[in-house]
Coordinates of C-alpha atoms in Angstrom, one line a residue:
X1 CA -15.7 -148.5 -4.2
X2 CA -16.5 -145.2 -6.5
X3 CA -18.3 -143.9 -3.2
X4 CA -14.8 -144.1 -1.1
X5 CA -12.7 -142.7 -3.8
X6 CA -15.6 -139.8 -3.9
X7 CA -15.0 -139.5 -0.1
X8 CA -11.4 -139.3 -0.4
X9 CA -11.2 -136.9 -3.1
X10 CA -13.8 -134.6 -0.9
X11 CA -11.8 -135.0 2.1
X12 CA -8.5 -134.0 0.1
X13 CA -10.3 -130.7 -1.1
X14 CA -11.6 -130.3 2.4
X15 CA -8.0 -130.6 3.6
X16 CA -6.6 -127.9 0.6
X17 CA -9.2 -125.4 1.5
X18 CA -8.6 -125.5 4.9
X19 CA -5.2 -124.7 4.7
X20 CA -5.5 -122.3 2.4
X21 CA -8.1 -120.3 4.4
X22 CA -6.2 -120.8 7.6
X23 CA -5.7 -117.5 9.2
X24 CA -1.7 -118.1 9.7
X25 CA -1.6 -119.0 5.6
X26 CA -0.7 -115.3 4.3
X27 CA -0.1 -114.5 0.3
X28 CA 3.3 -112.6 -0.1
X29 CA 3.5 -109.0 -0.5
X30 CA 4.7 -108.3 -3.6
X31 CA 7.0 -105.5 -4.0
X32 CA 8.2 -103.6 -7.5
X33 CA 12.0 -103.7 -7.3
X34 CA 14.5 -101.8 -10.5
X35 CA 16.8 -104.4 -11.2
X36 CA 20.0 -103.1 -13.0
X37 CA 22.9 -105.8 -14.1
X38 CA 25.6 -103.9 -12.2
X39 CA 28.0 -104.8 -9.4
X40 CA 26.6 -101.9 -7.3
X41 CA 23.1 -103.8 -7.1
X42 CA 24.8 -106.9 -5.9
X43 CA 23.3 -107.4 -2.6
X44 CA 20.1 -107.2 -4.4
X45 CA 21.0 -110.3 -6.5
X46 CA 22.1 -111.9 -3.4
X47 CA 18.8 -111.2 -1.5
X48 CA 16.8 -112.6 -4.5
X49 CA 19.1 -115.8 -4.7
X50 CA 19.4 -116.5 -1.6
X51 CA 15.7 -116.2 -0.4
X52 CA 16.1 -113.1 1.8
X53 CA 13.1 -111.6 0.4
X54 CA 11.1 -114.8 0.4
X55 CA 12.0 -115.4 4.1
X56 CA 10.4 -111.8 5.0
X57 CA 7.2 -112.8 2.9
X58 CA 7.9 -110.8 0.0
X59 CA 7.7 -111.6 -3.5
X60 CA 9.6 -109.3 -5.9
X61 CA 8.2 -108.4 -9.3
X62 CA 11.6 -107.2 -10.9
X63 CA 11.5 -104.2 -13.4
X64 CA 14.4 -104.5 -15.6
X65 CA 16.4 -101.1 -16.3
X66 CA 19.3 -100.1 -18.0
X67 CA 20.2 -96.9 -16.0
X68 CA 19.6 -96.1 -12.1
X69 CA 18.5 -92.7 -13.6
X70 CA 15.5 -94.3 -15.2
X71 CA 14.1 -95.7 -11.5
X72 CA 13.8 -91.8 -10.3
X73 CA 10.5 -90.7 -11.9
X74 CA 9.0 -94.0 -11.0
X75 CA 10.2 -94.3 -7.4
X76 CA 8.8 -90.7 -7.0
X77 CA 5.4 -91.4 -8.6
X78 CA 5.1 -94.7 -6.6
X79 CA 5.0 -96.5 -10.0
X80 CA 8.5 -98.5 -8.0
X81 CA 8.5 -99.7 -4.7
X82 CA 12.4 -99.6 -4.5
X83 CA 15.3 -98.7 -6.2
X84 CA 19.0 -98.0 -5.7
X85 CA 19.7 -94.8 -7.9
X86 CA 23.0 -92.8 -7.8
X87 CA 22.7 -89.1 -6.8
X88 CA 21.7 -86.5 -9.4
X89 CA 20.3 -83.3 -10.0
X90 CA 17.2 -85.4 -11.0
X91 CA 17.1 -87.3 -7.9
X92 CA 17.3 -84.1 -6.0
X93 CA 14.6 -81.8 -7.8
X94 CA 12.2 -84.7 -7.8
X95 CA 12.0 -84.9 -4.1
X96 CA 12.0 -81.0 -3.8
X97 CA 8.8 -81.3 -6.3
X98 CA 7.1 -83.7 -4.4
X99 CA 8.3 -86.7 -5.1
X100 CA 7.9 -89.1 -1.8
X101 CA 10.9 -91.8 -2.1
X102 CA 13.7 -91.4 0.6
X103 CA 17.0 -93.0 1.1
X104 CA 16.7 -95.9 4.0
X105 CA 20.2 -97.5 4.0
X106 CA 23.4 -96.7 2.2
X107 CA 24.3 -98.3 -1.4
X108 CA 28.0 -98.1 -2.3
X109 CA 30.2 -95.7 -0.4
X110 CA 33.8 -94.1 -1.5
X111 CA 36.4 -95.7 0.0
X112 CA 37.2 -98.1 2.7
X113 CA 38.1 -100.8 0.4
X114 CA 41.6 -100.0 -0.7
X115 CA 40.9 -99.8 -4.3
X116 CA 38.5 -97.4 -6.7
X117 CA 35.5 -99.0 -7.6
X118 CA 34.8 -95.6 -9.5
X119 CA 37.6 -93.5 -10.8
X120 CA 39.0 -91.1 -13.6
X121 CA 41.4 -93.2 -15.7
X122 CA 43.9 -92.1 -18.0
X123 CA 47.1 -93.0 -20.4
X124 CA 49.4 -90.4 -18.2
X125 CA 50.4 -89.6 -14.5
X126 CA 48.2 -89.4 -11.6
X127 CA 46.6 -86.4 -10.1
X128 CA 49.0 -86.2 -7.4
X129 CA 52.2 -86.5 -9.9
X130 CA 50.3 -83.5 -12.2
X131 CA 49.7 -81.4 -9.4
X132 CA 52.9 -79.5 -9.8
X133 CA 51.8 -76.1 -10.7
X134 CA 52.2 -76.3 -14.5
X135 CA 49.5 -75.5 -16.6
X136 CA 48.0 -78.5 -18.9
X137 CA 44.7 -79.1 -20.1
X138 CA 43.0 -82.6 -20.4
X139 CA 40.3 -83.7 -22.2
X140 CA 37.9 -85.8 -19.9
X141 CA 34.6 -87.9 -20.5
X142 CA 32.6 -86.7 -17.9
X143 CA 29.2 -85.4 -17.5
X144 CA 29.8 -81.8 -16.7
X145 CA 26.3 -81.1 -14.5
X146 CA 26.6 -84.9 -12.9
X147 CA 28.5 -86.5 -10.0
X148 CA 31.5 -86.8 -12.1
X149 CA 31.6 -83.4 -12.8
X150 CA 31.4 -82.2 -9.1
X151 CA 34.4 -84.6 -8.8
X152 CA 36.3 -82.8 -11.8
X153 CA 35.8 -79.6 -9.9
X154 CA 37.0 -81.3 -6.9
X155 CA 40.4 -82.0 -8.8
X156 CA 40.7 -78.6 -9.7
X157 CA 40.4 -77.6 -5.9
X158 CA 43.6 -80.3 -5.4
X159 CA 46.6 -78.9 -3.7
X160 CA 49.0 -77.9 -6.3
X161 CA 46.4 -78.4 -9.3
X162 CA 45.2 -75.2 -9.6
X163 CA 46.4 -74.8 -13.2
X164 CA 44.9 -77.8 -14.5
X165 CA 41.9 -77.2 -16.8
X166 CA 39.6 -79.5 -18.1
X167 CA 37.5 -79.7 -21.4
X168 CA 34.4 -81.8 -20.9
X169 CA 33.5 -84.4 -23.5
X170 CA 30.6 -86.5 -23.1
X171 CA 30.4 -89.8 -24.8
X172 CA 29.2 -93.6 -23.8
X173 CA 31.9 -95.8 -21.9
X174 CA 31.9 -98.3 -24.5
X175 CA 33.6 -95.2 -26.6
X176 CA 36.0 -94.4 -24.3
X177 CA 38.3 -97.1 -24.5
X178 CA 39.1 -96.5 -27.9
X179 CA 39.5 -92.9 -27.6
X180 CA 42.1 -93.4 -24.8
X181 CA 43.7 -96.1 -26.7
X182 CA 44.0 -93.2 -29.5
X183 CA 45.0 -90.6 -27.5
X184 CA 42.1 -88.5 -28.4
X185 CA 40.7 -88.5 -24.7
X186 CA 43.2 -88.0 -21.7
X187 CA 40.6 -89.0 -18.8
X188 CA 37.8 -90.7 -18.7
X189 CA 35.5 -91.5 -15.5
X190 CA 33.9 -94.9 -15.4
X191 CA 33.4 -97.4 -12.7
X192 CA 34.0 -101.5 -12.5
X193 CA 34.3 -103.7 -14.4
X194 CA 35.3 -101.0 -17.0
X195 CA 38.2 -99.9 -15.1
X196 CA 39.5 -103.7 -14.8
X197 CA 38.5 -104.0 -18.3
X198 CA 40.9 -101.1 -19.5
X199 CA 43.8 -102.5 -17.6
X200 CA 43.2 -105.6 -19.2
X201 CA 43.5 -103.3 -22.3
X202 CA 46.7 -101.6 -20.9
X203 CA 45.8 -98.5 -21.3
X204 CA 46.7 -96.7 -18.6
X205 CA 46.5 -96.5 -14.9
X206 CA 43.7 -94.8 -12.2
X207 CA 44.4 -90.9 -12.5
X208 CA 42.5 -90.2 -9.4
X209 CA 40.0 -92.4 -7.6
X210 CA 36.7 -90.9 -6.3
X211 CA 37.4 -91.9 -3.0
X212 CA 40.4 -89.8 -3.2
X213 CA 38.4 -86.7 -3.9
X214 CA 35.5 -87.4 -1.8
X215 CA 36.1 -90.2 0.8
X216 CA 33.5 -91.8 2.6
X217 CA 30.9 -90.2 0.2
X218 CA 27.6 -92.0 -0.5
X219 CA 27.6 -92.6 -4.2
X220 CA 24.1 -94.6 -4.5
X221 CA 21.6 -95.9 -1.9
X222 CA 18.8 -97.7 -1.3
X223 CA 15.3 -95.7 -1.9
X224 CA 12.1 -96.9 -0.9
X225 CA 8.8 -95.2 -2.2
X226 CA 5.9 -93.9 0.1
X227 CA 3.9 -97.1 0.1
X228 CA 6.7 -98.8 1.9
X229 CA 7.6 -95.6 3.7
X230 CA 4.1 -94.8 5.1
X231 CA 1.0 -97.0 3.3
X232 CA 2.8 -100.1 4.2
X233 CA 5.4 -99.5 6.8
X234 CA 5.5 -103.1 8.0
X235 CA 6.1 -104.3 4.5
X236 CA 8.9 -101.4 4.3
X237 CA 10.8 -102.7 7.3
X238 CA 10.8 -106.4 6.2
X239 CA 12.2 -105.0 2.9
X240 CA 15.0 -103.1 4.5
X241 CA 15.8 -106.2 7.0
X242 CA 15.9 -108.5 3.9
X243 CA 18.4 -105.9 2.0
X244 CA 20.5 -105.9 5.1
X245 CA 21.0 -109.5 5.4
X246 CA 22.2 -109.6 1.4
X247 CA 24.7 -106.6 2.7
X248 CA 26.4 -108.6 5.6
X249 CA 26.7 -111.6 3.1
X250 CA 28.1 -109.2 0.2
X251 CA 30.7 -108.3 3.3
X252 CA 31.9 -111.8 3.4
X253 CA 33.6 -110.7 0.2
X254 CA 34.3 -112.7 -3.0
X255 CA 33.5 -116.1 -1.9
X256 CA 32.8 -118.7 -4.0
X257 CA 29.1 -118.6 -3.3
X258 CA 29.0 -114.6 -4.0
X259 CA 30.8 -114.6 -7.2
X260 CA 28.5 -117.1 -8.7
X261 CA 25.6 -114.8 -7.9
X262 CA 27.2 -111.7 -8.8
X263 CA 28.3 -113.1 -11.9
X264 CA 25.0 -114.3 -12.7
X265 CA 23.3 -111.1 -12.0
X266 CA 25.6 -108.9 -13.6
X267 CA 26.5 -111.3 -16.6
X268 CA 30.2 -110.7 -16.2
X269 CA 32.8 -113.3 -16.1
X270 CA 33.7 -114.7 -12.9
X271 CA 37.6 -114.3 -13.5
X272 CA 37.0 -110.7 -14.3
X273 CA 35.2 -110.2 -10.9
X274 CA 37.6 -111.6 -9.3
X275 CA 40.1 -109.1 -10.5
X276 CA 37.6 -106.1 -10.2
X277 CA 37.5 -103.8 -7.3
X278 CA 33.9 -104.6 -5.5
X279 CA 32.2 -101.5 -3.8
X280 CA 32.0 -100.9 0.0
X281 CA 28.5 -101.2 0.9
X282 CA 28.5 -100.6 4.9
X283 CA 26.4 -102.9 6.8
X284 CA 25.4 -100.4 9.4
X285 CA 22.3 -99.2 7.3
X286 CA 23.6 -95.2 8.1
X287 CA 22.7 -93.0 5.0
X288 CA 26.0 -90.7 4.6
X289 CA 24.7 -87.2 3.8
X290 CA 27.5 -85.3 4.2
X291 CA 28.8 -85.9 0.7
X292 CA 24.9 -85.5 -0.7
X293 CA 24.8 -82.3 1.1
X294 CA 28.4 -81.1 -0.5
X295 CA 26.8 -82.4 -4.0
X296 CA 23.6 -80.5 -3.6
X297 CA 25.6 -77.3 -2.8
X298 CA 27.8 -77.7 -6.2
X299 CA 24.3 -78.3 -8.4
X300 CA 22.7 -75.6 -6.5
X301 CA 25.5 -73.4 -7.3
X302 CA 25.7 -74.3 -11.0
X303 CA 21.7 -73.7 -11.3
X304 CA 20.9 -77.7 -11.5
X305 CA 18.7 -77.7 -8.7
X306 CA 15.8 -75.9 -7.4
X307 CA 16.8 -75.8 -3.8
X308 CA 19.3 -77.5 -1.3
X309 CA 17.4 -79.9 0.5
X310 CA 17.9 -80.5 4.4
X311 CA 19.1 -83.9 4.8
X312 CA 16.0 -85.0 7.1
X313 CA 14.0 -84.4 3.8
X314 CA 16.6 -87.1 1.9
X315 CA 16.4 -89.7 4.5
X316 CA 13.6 -91.6 6.3
X317 CA 12.5 -94.7 8.0
X318 CA 9.5 -96.9 7.6
X319 CA 7.0 -95.3 10.0
X320 CA 6.6 -97.2 13.0

């Protein structure tokens, strides 16, 4: 009996070893991915929850961050493999100075959704109503050298708004609600879910949606590091394919399943997400460079970036 038991265990061990050493059995490839609790990251939450990465043989090492700007140094240096950062002077300068990460797919694109995902919010009239040639100064919570600063200058160029002036004030979004309520602030640039929260508090209305000022512009985008573009292009292709599958599911809209996944990923109440404007994330995989080029030109004029990069320096695909 003992001999039979021993032979049984030996056979089981041999079978286990044969499976683990089988040429077809391969360990999952690991990818270091920045994960942020924002609505703009919804396809990432979906890809993780629905197993899109796993089906491509990818295991994700999550790197939790509170700002997409924090992902840029890691991406450029190869300490991160993938992230969805917002366009910024820091991103363009990092590429100009030798950073190897590039856009491979669009993230949030302004417009085409019928609502404002990112906007200037205020207690008064809309930009269209104020563009009557009258001279007014408005205090606005917006970083003067960030994307919202660019949008402020586009508001100045709005037909009839040439006599509007804007006093920039930087403050965290948590402080903007109180400042709007007290009248200490005329406008705040923010994105969802804060626009819905401001509406819930009856603070005012959207003054100008970002999609009105720069329609079809890319606001965020999926970027891959050199490792996924050049060293392991097969892995980069599989990662991008998994992301695309998640974007297709995201574009099914506020289904019960998508709501559940996004609520857990963002830690936001489902009822708030139901009322919020979900950003437009195209499923075609085409990086929109026109808005990025206009933003760069503005930053260069402000001396915030070293040089204007051609679109070919911003976009790449995993090497065939």
